[in-house]
Structures are given as structure tokens and as C-alpha cells.
Amino acid sequence: MSIGETALSQGELYTVVTNKAAKGRKGCLVAMVKDTDSEKVSSVLRRIPKGKRDRVREVTLDMAASMEKIVSRCFPKAAAVTDRFHVR
């Protein structure tokens, strides 16, 4: 999986969670939340059954602390891997 934030228009920030195994095809988009607050995003992702979330083994993310919190809360069995292209 991967998780990141994006601005779509006029400063509106979204958190996007994708399934990398889908390679951009059907089933790629897991969630798109209009916010980057870790509590709000986590509450949306917790709607996914725990058994499915526990099957996630790796989540790629940038260095944002909020993304790390989301991964640790929602995908506790997954390794958080920092995407080197986000490092500045």
C-alpha cells in the first residue's frame, strides 16, 4: 500500500491511500479523505475490516509525522517504508 497527501485545488489537502499491487488499475484506490489530520484519516480507514488491514505488510509513505501515525494506528502489522523520492 502507499499513503500520501495531495492538493487538488485551492489548498484543499487530501490523503490518498492506494493498493500498489493493483498497478493503477481497478481496485487501486483504497481511500481518499479530504484532510490530512491523522485522527480523521484513521477514523475513515478503520472502517476497513481489521482482518483486511492486518494483512497489509508494507506501506510506503513520505516523512510526514501524520502519515506515520495513520500507518501505526490502522496497519499495525505493516512495515512503514519511507519513499526516498519524498526526502528533501
Short mmCIF file of C-alpha atoms in Angstrom, two decimals:
data_model
loop_
_atom_site.label_atom_id
_atom_site.label_comp_id
_atom_site.label_asym_id
_atom_site.label_seq_id
_atom_site.Cartn_x
_atom_site.Cartn_y
_atom_site.Cartn_z
CA MET A 1 0.00 0.00 0.00
CA SER A 2 1.01 3.61 -0.19
CA ILE A 3 -0.25 6.70 1.58
CA GLY A 4 0.37 10.34 0.84
CA GLU A 5 -1.15 13.76 0.67
CA THR A 6 -2.03 15.82 -2.35
CA ALA A 7 -3.55 19.23 -3.02
CA LEU A 8 -6.20 19.07 -5.71
CA SER A 9 -7.36 22.68 -5.83
CA GLN A 10 -7.04 25.94 -3.92
CA GLY A 11 -5.19 24.46 -0.98
CA GLU A 12 -7.61 21.60 -0.30
CA LEU A 13 -5.48 18.78 1.06
CA TYR A 14 -6.42 15.14 0.64
CA THR A 15 -4.91 11.93 1.95
CA VAL A 16 -4.78 9.22 -0.69
CA VAL A 17 -4.33 5.52 0.12
CA THR A 18 -3.65 3.18 -2.78
CA ASN A 19 -3.06 -0.52 -3.30
CA LYS A 20 0.24 -0.75 -5.18
CA ALA A 21 -0.48 -4.35 -6.20
CA ALA A 22 -3.30 -3.10 -8.45
CA LYS A 23 -0.72 -1.15 -10.50
CA GLY A 24 -3.09 1.72 -11.27
CA ARG A 25 -5.95 -0.48 -12.42
CA LYS A 26 -9.30 -1.34 -10.85
CA GLY A 27 -9.04 -1.58 -7.06
CA CYS A 28 -6.06 0.75 -6.86
CA LEU A 29 -7.79 3.50 -4.87
CA VAL A 30 -8.43 2.34 -1.31
CA ALA A 31 -9.42 5.69 0.21
CA MET A 32 -9.36 9.41 -0.49
CA VAL A 33 -10.00 11.58 2.56
CA LYS A 34 -10.46 15.35 2.41
CA ASP A 35 -7.98 16.09 5.18
CA THR A 36 -4.54 15.13 6.40
CA ASP A 37 -5.33 15.05 10.11
CA SER A 38 -4.26 11.65 11.42
CA GLU A 39 -7.36 11.22 13.61
CA LYS A 40 -9.79 11.97 10.78
CA VAL A 41 -7.99 9.78 8.26
CA SER A 42 -7.61 6.95 10.78
CA SER A 43 -11.33 7.02 11.54
CA VAL A 44 -12.09 6.53 7.85
CA LEU A 45 -9.54 3.74 7.40
CA ARG A 46 -10.80 1.91 10.49
CA ARG A 47 -14.00 1.26 8.56
CA ILE A 48 -11.99 -1.34 6.63
CA PRO A 49 -12.36 -4.65 8.49
CA LYS A 50 -9.45 -5.28 10.87
CA GLY A 51 -8.69 -8.63 9.24
CA LYS A 52 -8.06 -6.92 5.90
CA ARG A 53 -5.96 -4.18 7.49
CA ASP A 54 -3.89 -6.79 9.33
CA ARG A 55 -2.98 -8.44 6.02
CA VAL A 56 -1.13 -5.31 4.88
CA ARG A 57 2.61 -5.99 5.22
CA GLU A 58 4.12 -2.75 3.88
CA VAL A 59 3.01 0.86 3.48
CA THR A 60 5.10 3.37 1.54
CA LEU A 61 4.85 6.93 2.85
CA ASP A 62 6.63 10.26 2.96
CA MET A 63 8.26 11.64 6.10
CA ALA A 64 5.14 13.42 7.41
CA ALA A 65 4.51 12.55 11.05
CA SER A 66 0.76 12.40 10.42
CA MET A 67 1.23 9.64 7.83
CA GLU A 68 3.37 7.62 10.26
CA LYS A 69 0.62 7.89 12.90
CA ILE A 70 -2.02 6.74 10.43
CA VAL A 71 0.03 3.71 9.42
CA SER A 72 0.80 2.68 13.00
CA ARG A 73 -2.85 3.04 14.07
CA CYS A 74 -4.55 1.49 11.07
CA PHE A 75 -2.00 -1.00 9.74
CA PRO A 76 -0.20 -2.17 12.91
CA LYS A 77 1.34 -5.26 11.30
CA ALA A 78 2.74 -3.36 8.33
CA ALA A 79 6.26 -2.05 7.95
CA ALA A 80 6.37 1.69 7.24
CA VAL A 81 8.78 2.37 4.38
CA THR A 82 9.85 5.95 3.67
CA ASP A 83 9.73 6.77 -0.03
CA ARG A 84 13.14 8.20 -0.93
CA PHE A 85 11.61 10.48 -3.56
CA HIS A 86 9.85 12.45 -0.82
CA VAL A 87 13.04 13.11 1.15
CA ARG A 88 14.30 16.66 0.69
#
